[in-house]
CSV table of N, CA, C and O in Angstrom, one decimal:
chain,number,residue,atom,x,y,z
H,1,MET,N,0.9,-1.2,0.0
H,1,MET,CA,0.3,0.2,-0.2
H,1,MET,C,0.6,1.6,0.0
H,1,MET,O,0.5,2.4,-0.3
H,2,THR,N,1.8,1.5,0.7
H,2,THR,CA,2.9,2.0,1.0
H,2,THR,C,3.6,2.9,-0.5
H,2,THR,O,3.7,3.9,-0.8
H,3,GLY,N,3.0,1.8,-1.2
H,3,GLY,CA,3.9,2.2,-3.0
H,3,GLY,C,3.1,3.5,-3.5
H,3,GLY,O,3.4,4.0,-4.3
H,4,TRP,N,2.1,3.4,-4.1
H,4,TRP,CA,1.1,4.2,-4.4
H,4,TRP,C,0.8,5.5,-3.6
H,4,TRP,O,1.2,6.1,-4.4
H,5,VAL,N,1.1,5.3,-2.4
H,5,VAL,CA,1.2,6.4,-1.4
H,5,VAL,C,2.1,7.2,-2.0
H,5,VAL,O,2.0,8.8,-1.7
H,6,GLU,N,3.5,6.7,-1.7
H,6,GLU,CA,4.8,7.7,-2.0
H,6,GLU,C,4.7,8.0,-3.0
H,6,GLU,O,5.0,8.4,-3.4
H,7,LYS,N,4.0,7.2,-4.4
H,7,LYS,CA,3.9,8.2,-5.8
H,7,LYS,C,3.1,9.5,-5.7
H,7,LYS,O,3.5,10.5,-6.3
H,8,ILE,N,2.1,9.6,-5.0
H,8,ILE,CA,1.1,10.4,-4.6
H,8,ILE,C,1.9,11.6,-3.6
H,8,ILE,O,1.9,12.6,-5.0
H,9,VAL,N,2.4,11.3,-2.9
H,9,VAL,CA,2.5,12.4,-2.1
H,9,VAL,C,4.0,12.6,-1.6
H,9,VAL,O,4.9,13.1,-0.8
H,10,GLY,N,5.2,11.4,-2.1
H,10,GLY,CA,6.1,11.2,-1.6
H,10,GLY,C,6.4,10.5,-0.7
H,10,GLY,O,5.7,10.3,0.0
H,11,ASN,N,8.2,10.2,-0.5
H,11,ASN,CA,8.6,9.5,0.8
H,11,ASN,C,8.6,10.1,1.7
H,11,ASN,O,9.2,11.5,2.2
H,12,ALA,N,7.8,9.5,2.6
H,12,ALA,CA,7.8,10.5,4.1
H,12,ALA,C,9.1,9.9,4.5
H,12,ALA,O,8.9,11.4,5.4
H,13,GLY,N,9.8,9.6,4.5
H,13,GLY,CA,11.0,9.9,5.2
H,13,GLY,C,11.9,10.9,4.8
H,13,GLY,O,12.5,11.4,5.3
H,14,ASP,N,11.8,10.9,3.4
H,14,ASP,CA,12.3,12.5,2.7
H,14,ASP,C,11.4,13.7,3.4
H,14,ASP,O,12.4,14.7,3.4
H,15,LYS,N,10.6,13.5,3.2
H,15,LYS,CA,9.8,14.8,4.2
H,15,LYS,C,10.5,14.8,5.0
H,15,LYS,O,10.4,16.1,5.5
H,16,ARG,N,10.7,13.8,6.1
H,16,ARG,CA,10.7,14.3,7.7
H,16,ARG,C,11.9,15.1,7.8
H,16,ARG,O,12.2,15.9,8.3
H,17,ARG,N,13.1,14.2,6.9
H,17,ARG,CA,14.2,14.5,6.6
H,17,ARG,C,14.4,16.0,5.6
H,17,ARG,O,15.5,17.0,7.0
H,18,TRP,N,13.6,16.7,5.2
H,18,TRP,CA,13.7,18.0,4.9
H,18,TRP,C,13.3,19.1,5.7
H,18,TRP,O,13.5,19.9,5.9
H,19,GLU,N,12.0,18.6,6.7
H,19,GLU,CA,11.4,19.3,7.3
H,19,GLU,C,12.4,19.4,8.6
H,19,GLU,O,12.7,20.4,9.0
H,20,GLN,N,13.1,18.6,8.9
H,20,GLN,CA,14.2,19.0,9.8
H,20,GLN,C,15.7,19.3,9.8
H,20,GLN,O,16.1,20.1,10.1
H,21,TYR,N,15.8,19.4,8.1
H,21,TYR,CA,16.8,19.9,7.5
H,21,TYR,C,16.4,21.5,7.7
H,21,TYR,O,17.1,22.0,8.2
H,22,LYS,N,15.3,22.0,7.8
H,22,LYS,CA,14.4,23.4,6.8
H,22,LYS,C,14.6,24.1,8.8
H,22,LYS,O,15.3,25.1,9.0
H,23,ALA,N,14.1,23.2,9.3
H,23,ALA,CA,14.3,23.8,11.1
H,23,ALA,C,15.6,23.7,11.7
H,23,ALA,O,15.8,25.0,11.9
H,24,ARG,N,16.9,22.9,11.0
H,24,ARG,CA,18.0,23.4,11.5
H,24,ARG,C,18.5,24.5,10.8
H,24,ARG,O,19.3,25.4,11.3
H,25,ALA,N,18.4,25.0,10.0
H,25,ALA,CA,18.8,25.7,8.7
H,25,ALA,C,18.4,27.1,9.3
H,25,ALA,O,18.8,28.1,9.7
H,26,LYS,N,17.0,26.8,9.6
H,26,LYS,CA,16.4,28.3,10.3
H,26,LYS,C,16.7,28.6,11.5
H,26,LYS,O,16.9,30.1,12.1
H,27,ALA,N,17.3,27.7,12.3
H,27,ALA,CA,17.9,27.7,13.7
H,27,ALA,C,19.6,28.7,13.8
H,27,ALA,O,20.3,28.8,14.8
H,28,LEU,N,19.7,28.5,12.4
H,28,LEU,CA,21.4,29.3,12.1
H,28,LEU,C,21.2,30.8,12.9
H,28,LEU,O,20.0,31.2,12.4
H,29,PRO,N,22.6,31.0,13.1
H,29,PRO,CA,22.4,32.8,13.3
H,29,PRO,C,23.0,33.4,12.4
H,29,PRO,O,22.4,32.9,11.0
H,30,ALA,N,22.0,34.8,12.0
H,30,ALA,CA,21.5,35.3,11.2
H,30,ALA,C,22.5,35.5,9.5
H,30,ALA,O,21.9,34.9,8.6
H,31,GLY,N,23.7,35.9,9.9
H,31,GLY,CA,24.5,35.8,8.9
H,31,GLY,C,24.7,34.1,7.8
H,31,GLY,O,24.6,34.1,7.1
H,32,TYR,N,24.5,32.8,9.0
H,32,TYR,CA,25.0,32.0,8.6
H,32,TYR,C,24.0,31.2,7.7
H,32,TYR,O,23.8,30.9,7.0
H,33,ARG,N,22.6,31.7,8.6
H,33,ARG,CA,21.0,31.4,7.9
H,33,ARG,C,21.5,31.8,6.5
H,33,ARG,O,20.8,31.4,5.6
H,34,GLU,N,21.6,33.4,6.5
H,34,GLU,CA,21.7,34.1,5.2
H,34,GLU,C,22.6,33.0,3.9
H,34,GLU,O,21.7,32.8,3.0
H,35,ALA,N,23.6,33.1,4.2
H,35,ALA,CA,24.3,32.1,3.7
H,35,ALA,C,23.9,30.9,3.1
H,35,ALA,O,23.9,30.4,2.1
H,36,GLN,N,23.2,29.9,4.0
H,36,GLN,CA,22.7,28.9,4.3
H,36,GLN,C,21.9,28.8,2.8
H,36,GLN,O,21.6,28.0,2.1
H,37,GLN,N,20.9,29.9,2.6
H,37,GLN,CA,19.7,29.8,1.8
H,37,GLN,C,20.4,30.5,0.7
H,37,GLN,O,19.4,29.7,-0.1
H,38,ALA,N,21.5,31.2,0.6
H,38,ALA,CA,21.6,31.7,-0.6
H,38,ALA,C,22.3,30.4,-1.3
H,38,ALA,O,22.4,30.2,-2.2
H,39,LEU,N,23.6,29.4,-0.4
H,39,LEU,CA,23.7,28.5,-1.3
H,39,LEU,C,22.7,26.8,-1.5
H,39,LEU,O,22.9,26.5,-2.5
H,40,GLU,N,21.9,27.0,-0.7
H,40,GLU,CA,20.6,26.6,-1.0
H,40,GLU,C,20.1,26.3,-2.3
H,40,GLU,O,19.6,25.5,-3.0
H,41,ARG,N,19.7,27.9,-2.9
H,41,ARG,CA,19.1,28.5,-3.7
H,41,ARG,C,19.5,27.8,-4.8
H,41,ARG,O,19.7,27.7,-5.7
H,42,TYR,N,21.0,28.1,-4.6
H,42,TYR,CA,22.3,28.1,-6.2
H,42,TYR,C,22.4,26.6,-6.4
H,42,TYR,O,22.4,26.0,-7.3
H,43,LEU,N,22.5,25.5,-5.5
H,43,LEU,CA,22.8,24.3,-5.4
H,43,LEU,C,21.4,23.8,-6.5
H,43,LEU,O,21.3,22.7,-7.0
H,44,THR,N,20.0,24.3,-5.5
H,44,THR,CA,19.1,23.5,-6.1
H,44,THR,C,18.8,24.2,-7.6
H,44,THR,O,18.4,23.2,-8.5
H,45,MET,N,19.1,25.3,-7.7
H,45,MET,CA,18.8,25.6,-9.2
H,45,MET,C,20.2,25.6,-10.3
H,45,MET,O,20.1,24.9,-11.5
H,46,TYR,N,21.2,25.5,-9.8
H,46,TYR,CA,22.4,24.9,-10.8
H,46,TYR,C,22.5,23.4,-10.3
H,46,TYR,O,22.8,22.7,-11.6
H,47,GLY,N,22.3,22.8,-9.9
H,47,GLY,CA,22.4,20.9,-9.7
H,47,GLY,C,21.9,20.3,-9.8
H,47,GLY,O,22.1,19.5,-10.9
H,48,ALA,N,20.6,20.4,-10.2
H,48,ALA,CA,19.7,19.5,-10.9
H,48,ALA,C,19.7,18.2,-10.6
H,48,ALA,O,19.8,17.4,-11.3
H,49,ILE,N,19.9,17.8,-9.1
H,49,ILE,CA,19.9,16.6,-8.4
H,49,ILE,C,18.6,15.8,-8.9
H,49,ILE,O,17.5,16.5,-8.7
H,50,THR,N,18.1,14.6,-9.8
H,50,THR,CA,17.0,14.2,-9.6
H,50,THR,C,16.8,12.9,-8.9
H,50,THR,O,15.2,12.6,-8.6
H,51,LYS,N,17.9,12.8,-7.7
H,51,LYS,CA,16.9,11.4,-6.9
H,51,LYS,C,16.8,12.9,-5.2
H,51,LYS,O,17.5,13.3,-4.9
H,52,GLY,N,15.7,12.8,-4.5
H,52,GLY,CA,14.8,13.5,-3.8
H,52,GLY,C,15.9,12.7,-3.0
H,52,GLY,O,16.4,14.1,-1.6
H,53,ASP,N,16.4,11.7,-2.2
H,53,ASP,CA,17.1,11.7,-0.7
H,53,ASP,C,18.6,12.1,-1.1
H,53,ASP,O,19.4,12.8,-0.1
H,54,THR,N,19.4,11.8,-2.5
H,54,THR,CA,20.9,12.5,-2.5
H,54,THR,C,20.3,13.7,-2.5
H,54,THR,O,21.4,14.8,-1.8
H,55,PHE,N,19.4,14.7,-2.8
H,55,PHE,CA,18.8,16.3,-2.9
H,55,PHE,C,18.7,16.2,-1.1
H,55,PHE,O,19.7,17.6,-0.8
H,56,VAL,N,18.4,15.8,-0.1
H,56,VAL,CA,18.1,16.0,1.0
H,56,VAL,C,19.6,15.7,2.0
H,56,VAL,O,19.7,17.1,2.4
H,57,THR,N,20.0,14.9,1.5
H,57,THR,CA,21.2,14.2,2.2
H,57,THR,C,22.5,15.7,1.6
H,57,THR,O,22.9,16.1,2.8
H,58,MET,N,22.6,16.1,0.7
H,58,MET,CA,23.5,17.1,0.1
H,58,MET,C,23.3,18.5,1.0
H,58,MET,O,24.0,18.9,1.9
H,59,LEU,N,21.6,19.2,1.1
H,59,LEU,CA,21.8,19.9,1.9
H,59,LEU,C,21.7,19.9,3.6
H,59,LEU,O,22.4,20.3,4.2
H,60,GLU,N,21.7,18.6,4.1
H,60,GLU,CA,21.7,17.8,5.6
H,60,GLU,C,23.4,18.0,5.6
H,60,GLU,O,23.8,18.8,6.8
H,61,ASP,N,24.0,17.5,4.9
H,61,ASP,CA,25.3,18.1,4.8
H,61,ASP,C,26.0,19.8,4.5
H,61,ASP,O,26.8,19.7,5.8
H,62,LEU,N,25.1,20.2,3.7
H,62,LEU,CA,25.7,21.7,3.8
H,62,LEU,C,25.7,22.3,4.9
H,62,LEU,O,26.1,23.1,6.0
H,63,VAL,N,24.4,22.3,5.9
H,63,VAL,CA,24.0,22.5,6.9
H,63,VAL,C,24.6,22.6,8.0
H,63,VAL,O,24.8,23.0,8.9
H,64,GLU,N,25.0,20.6,8.3
H,64,GLU,CA,26.1,20.8,8.7
H,64,GLU,C,27.3,21.6,8.9
H,64,GLU,O,28.3,21.7,10.0
H,65,LEU,N,27.5,21.7,7.7
H,65,LEU,CA,29.1,22.4,7.8
H,65,LEU,C,28.6,23.8,8.2
H,65,LEU,O,30.0,24.3,9.0
H,66,VAL,N,28.1,24.3,7.1
H,66,VAL,CA,27.6,25.5,8.1
H,66,VAL,C,26.9,25.9,9.6
H,66,VAL,O,27.9,26.9,10.8
H,67,GLU,N,26.5,24.9,10.2
H,67,GLU,CA,26.1,25.1,12.0
H,67,GLU,C,27.8,24.7,12.5
H,67,GLU,O,27.6,25.5,13.4
H,68,GLN,N,28.4,23.8,12.1
H,68,GLN,CA,30.0,23.3,12.6
H,68,GLN,C,30.7,24.7,12.7
H,68,GLN,O,31.1,25.1,13.5
H,69,GLY,N,31.0,25.3,11.6
H,69,GLY,CA,31.2,26.8,11.2
H,69,GLY,C,30.7,28.0,12.0
H,69,GLY,O,31.5,28.7,12.8
H,70,ALA,N,29.6,28.1,12.3
H,70,ALA,CA,29.0,28.8,13.4
H,70,ALA,C,28.9,28.0,15.1
H,70,ALA,O,29.3,29.5,15.6
H,71,ALA,N,29.3,27.3,15.1
H,71,ALA,CA,29.5,26.6,16.4
H,71,ALA,C,30.9,26.9,16.8
H,71,ALA,O,31.1,27.4,17.9
H,72,ASP,N,32.2,27.0,16.2
H,72,ASP,CA,33.6,27.0,15.7
H,72,ASP,C,33.6,29.1,15.9
H,72,ASP,O,34.7,28.8,16.1
H,73,GLY,N,32.9,29.8,15.4
H,73,GLY,CA,33.2,30.5,15.5
H,73,GLY,C,33.8,31.3,13.9
H,73,GLY,O,34.6,32.4,13.8
H,74,THR,N,34.1,30.3,12.9
H,74,THR,CA,34.8,30.3,12.0
H,74,THR,C,33.7,31.4,10.9
H,74,THR,O,32.7,31.4,10.9
H,75,ALA,N,34.9,31.9,10.6
H,75,ALA,CA,33.9,33.5,9.8
H,75,ALA,C,33.4,32.5,8.3
H,75,ALA,O,34.0,31.2,7.8
H,76,LEU,N,32.3,33.6,7.6
H,76,LEU,CA,31.5,32.4,6.5
H,76,LEU,C,32.6,32.8,5.4
H,76,LEU,O,32.6,31.7,4.9
H,77,ARG,N,33.4,33.3,5.0
H,77,ARG,CA,34.7,33.8,4.0
H,77,ARG,C,35.7,32.5,4.2
H,77,ARG,O,36.0,32.2,3.6
H,78,GLU,N,36.1,31.8,5.5
H,78,GLU,CA,36.7,31.0,6.2
H,78,GLU,C,35.9,29.4,5.2
H,78,GLU,O,36.6,28.4,5.3
H,79,ILE,N,34.9,29.9,5.7
H,79,ILE,CA,33.5,28.5,5.1
H,79,ILE,C,33.6,28.2,3.3
H,79,ILE,O,34.1,27.4,3.0
H,80,VAL,N,33.2,29.2,2.7
H,80,VAL,CA,32.8,29.6,1.6
H,80,VAL,C,33.9,30.0,0.9
H,80,VAL,O,34.2,30.1,-0.8
H,81,GLY,N,35.0,30.6,1.5
H,81,GLY,CA,36.1,31.1,0.6
H,81,GLY,C,35.8,32.2,-0.2
H,81,GLY,O,35.1,32.9,-0.2
H,82,GLU,N,37.0,33.0,-0.7
H,82,GLU,CA,36.5,34.3,-1.7
H,82,GLU,C,35.4,34.4,-2.8
H,82,GLU,O,34.7,35.0,-3.4
H,83,ASP,N,35.4,32.9,-3.1
H,83,ASP,CA,34.4,32.8,-4.4
H,83,ASP,C,33.4,31.8,-4.3
H,83,ASP,O,33.3,30.4,-4.6
H,84,PRO,N,32.3,32.5,-3.8
H,84,PRO,CA,31.2,31.2,-2.8
H,84,PRO,C,30.7,30.4,-4.4
H,84,PRO,O,30.2,29.2,-3.9
H,85,VAL,N,30.8,30.9,-5.4
H,85,VAL,CA,30.0,29.5,-6.6
H,85,VAL,C,31.1,28.8,-7.0
H,85,VAL,O,30.6,27.7,-6.9
H,86,THR,N,32.5,28.9,-6.4
H,86,THR,CA,33.2,27.8,-6.6
H,86,THR,C,32.8,26.6,-5.8
H,86,THR,O,33.0,25.4,-5.6
H,87,PHE,N,32.9,27.6,-4.5
H,87,PHE,CA,32.5,26.5,-2.8
H,87,PHE,C,31.4,25.7,-3.7
H,87,PHE,O,31.8,24.5,-3.4
H,88,ALA,N,30.6,26.4,-3.7
H,88,ALA,CA,29.4,25.5,-3.8
H,88,ALA,C,29.6,24.5,-5.6
H,88,ALA,O,28.8,23.5,-5.2
H,89,GLU,N,29.8,25.0,-6.5
H,89,GLU,CA,30.0,24.0,-7.4
H,89,GLU,C,31.1,22.4,-7.1
H,89,GLU,O,30.9,22.0,-7.3
H,90,ASP,N,31.6,23.1,-6.1
H,90,ASP,CA,33.0,22.1,-5.5
H,90,ASP,C,31.9,21.3,-4.8
H,90,ASP,O,32.5,19.8,-4.9
H,91,PHE,N,31.4,21.7,-3.6
H,91,PHE,CA,30.4,21.0,-3.3
H,91,PHE,C,29.7,20.0,-3.6
H,91,PHE,O,29.7,18.9,-3.0
H,92,LEU,N,28.9,20.4,-4.6
H,92,LEU,CA,27.9,19.9,-5.9
H,92,LEU,C,28.8,19.0,-6.3
H,92,LEU,O,27.9,17.2,-6.6
H,93,ALA,N,29.7,18.6,-6.5
H,93,ALA,CA,30.8,17.9,-7.0
H,93,ALA,C,30.2,16.4,-6.7
H,93,ALA,O,30.4,15.2,-7.0
H,94,ASN,N,30.2,16.2,-4.9
H,94,ASN,CA,30.0,15.1,-4.6
H,94,ASN,C,28.9,14.5,-4.3
H,94,ASN,O,29.0,13.3,-4.1
H,95,TYR,N,28.0,15.2,-5.0
H,95,TYR,CA,26.6,14.7,-5.1
H,95,TYR,C,26.6,14.6,-7.1
H,95,TYR,O,25.1,14.1,-7.2
H,96,ALA,N,27.4,14.3,-7.9
H,96,ALA,CA,27.0,14.8,-9.4
H,96,ALA,C,26.3,13.5,-9.9
H,96,ALA,O,25.7,13.6,-10.6
H,97,GLU,N,26.5,12.2,-9.0
H,97,GLU,CA,26.1,11.2,-9.8
H,97,GLU,C,24.6,11.3,-10.1
H,97,GLU,O,24.1,10.3,-10.9
H,98,ASP,N,23.8,12.0,-9.5
H,98,ASP,CA,22.9,12.1,-9.4
H,98,ASP,C,22.0,13.4,-9.8
H,98,ASP,O,20.9,13.8,-10.1
H,99,GLN,N,23.0,13.9,-10.7
H,99,GLN,CA,22.7,15.1,-11.6
H,99,GLN,C,21.8,14.7,-12.7
H,99,GLN,O,22.0,13.6,-13.2
H,100,TRP,N,20.8,15.6,-13.0
H,100,TRP,CA,19.6,15.5,-14.3
H,100,TRP,C,21.0,15.3,-15.6
H,100,TRP,O,20.8,14.7,-16.3
H,101,ILE,N,22.4,16.2,-15.7
H,101,ILE,CA,22.9,16.1,-17.2
H,101,ILE,C,23.5,15.0,-16.5
H,101,ILE,O,23.9,14.4,-18.3
H,102,ASN,N,24.1,14.3,-16.1
H,102,ASN,CA,24.4,12.6,-15.9
H,102,ASN,C,23.8,12.0,-16.6
H,102,ASN,O,23.9,11.2,-17.4
H,103,LYS,N,22.0,11.9,-16.5
H,103,LYS,CA,21.1,11.0,-17.4
H,103,LYS,C,21.5,11.5,-18.7
H,103,LYS,O,21.1,10.5,-19.5
H,104,GLU,N,21.6,12.9,-19.1
H,104,GLU,CA,21.4,13.4,-20.4
H,104,GLU,C,23.0,12.9,-21.2
H,104,GLU,O,22.7,12.7,-22.4
H,105,GLN,N,23.7,13.1,-20.3
H,105,GLN,CA,25.1,12.3,-20.9
H,105,GLN,C,25.0,11.1,-21.4
H,105,GLN,O,25.2,10.5,-22.8
H,106,VAL,N,24.3,10.6,-20.6
H,106,VAL,CA,24.5,9.0,-20.7
H,106,VAL,C,23.2,8.8,-22.1
H,106,VAL,O,23.6,8.1,-22.9
H,107,ARG,N,22.1,9.2,-22.0
H,107,ARG,CA,21.0,8.8,-23.0
H,107,ARG,C,21.7,9.6,-24.5
H,107,ARG,O,21.6,9.2,-25.3
H,108,LEU,N,22.9,11.0,-24.2
H,108,LEU,CA,23.6,11.3,-25.5
H,108,LEU,C,24.4,9.7,-26.4
H,108,LEU,O,24.3,9.5,-27.1
H,109,THR,N,25.2,9.5,-25.1
H,109,THR,CA,26.2,8.7,-25.6
H,109,THR,C,25.5,7.2,-25.9
H,109,THR,O,25.7,6.7,-27.3
H,110,GLU,N,24.2,6.7,-25.6
H,110,GLU,CA,23.7,5.4,-25.6
H,110,GLU,C,23.0,6.0,-27.1
H,110,GLU,O,22.7,4.9,-27.9
H,111,ALA,N,22.8,7.1,-27.6
H,111,ALA,CA,22.1,7.6,-29.1
H,111,ALA,C,22.8,7.3,-30.0
H,111,ALA,O,22.6,6.8,-31.2
H,112,ILE,N,23.7,7.6,-29.5
H,112,ILE,CA,25.2,8.0,-30.7
H,112,ILE,C,25.5,6.6,-30.8
H,112,ILE,O,25.4,6.3,-32.1
H,113,ASP,N,25.8,5.9,-29.9
H,113,ASP,CA,26.3,4.2,-30.0
H,113,ASP,C,24.8,3.7,-30.9
H,113,ASP,O,25.5,3.0,-31.9
H,114,ARG,N,23.8,3.4,-30.4
H,114,ARG,CA,23.0,3.4,-31.3
H,114,ARG,C,22.5,3.7,-32.8
H,114,ARG,O,22.7,2.8,-34.1
H,115,ALA,N,23.2,4.8,-33.0
H,115,ALA,CA,23.2,5.5,-34.7
H,115,ALA,C,24.4,5.2,-35.5
H,115,ALA,O,24.1,4.6,-36.5
H,116,VAL,N,25.7,4.6,-34.5
H,116,VAL,CA,26.7,4.6,-35.4
H,116,VAL,C,26.7,2.6,-35.6
H,116,VAL,O,27.3,1.8,-36.8
H,117,GLY,N,25.4,2.0,-34.8
H,117,GLY,CA,25.5,0.6,-35.0
H,117,GLY,C,24.7,0.5,-36.1
H,117,GLY,O,24.7,-0.4,-36.8
H,118,ALA,N,23.7,1.6,-36.5
H,118,ALA,CA,22.4,1.4,-37.6
H,118,ALA,C,23.1,2.0,-39.1
H,118,ALA,O,22.6,1.5,-39.6
H,119,SER,N,24.2,2.6,-38.8
H,119,SER,CA,25.0,3.5,-40.0
H,119,SER,C,25.6,2.2,-41.1
H,119,SER,O,26.1,1.3,-40.5
């Protein structure tokens, strides 16, 4: 019975993890929270991760990193460096196997292989 429910409303475990993640992010000190939100937005837009569990894991890992920095009194620039885009993209690389573009790369390669075989 849970199979069809998850198809309609999504994975309950991922939803619970998402809500916990959002609560953790909201509890960050103001500047850290603003940085977390900005990184989340960028990773969401740029990352195009197709698996919900991977996406939530990535954000949990990110909030943990920011939480630890806040707890240690680490300056935001020490966490993200001088180029936050590079930081975000390097961070995202750890979760790249579930990006939308990877599926498209496989699809393109398979289509060309079929085309070569048909010619």
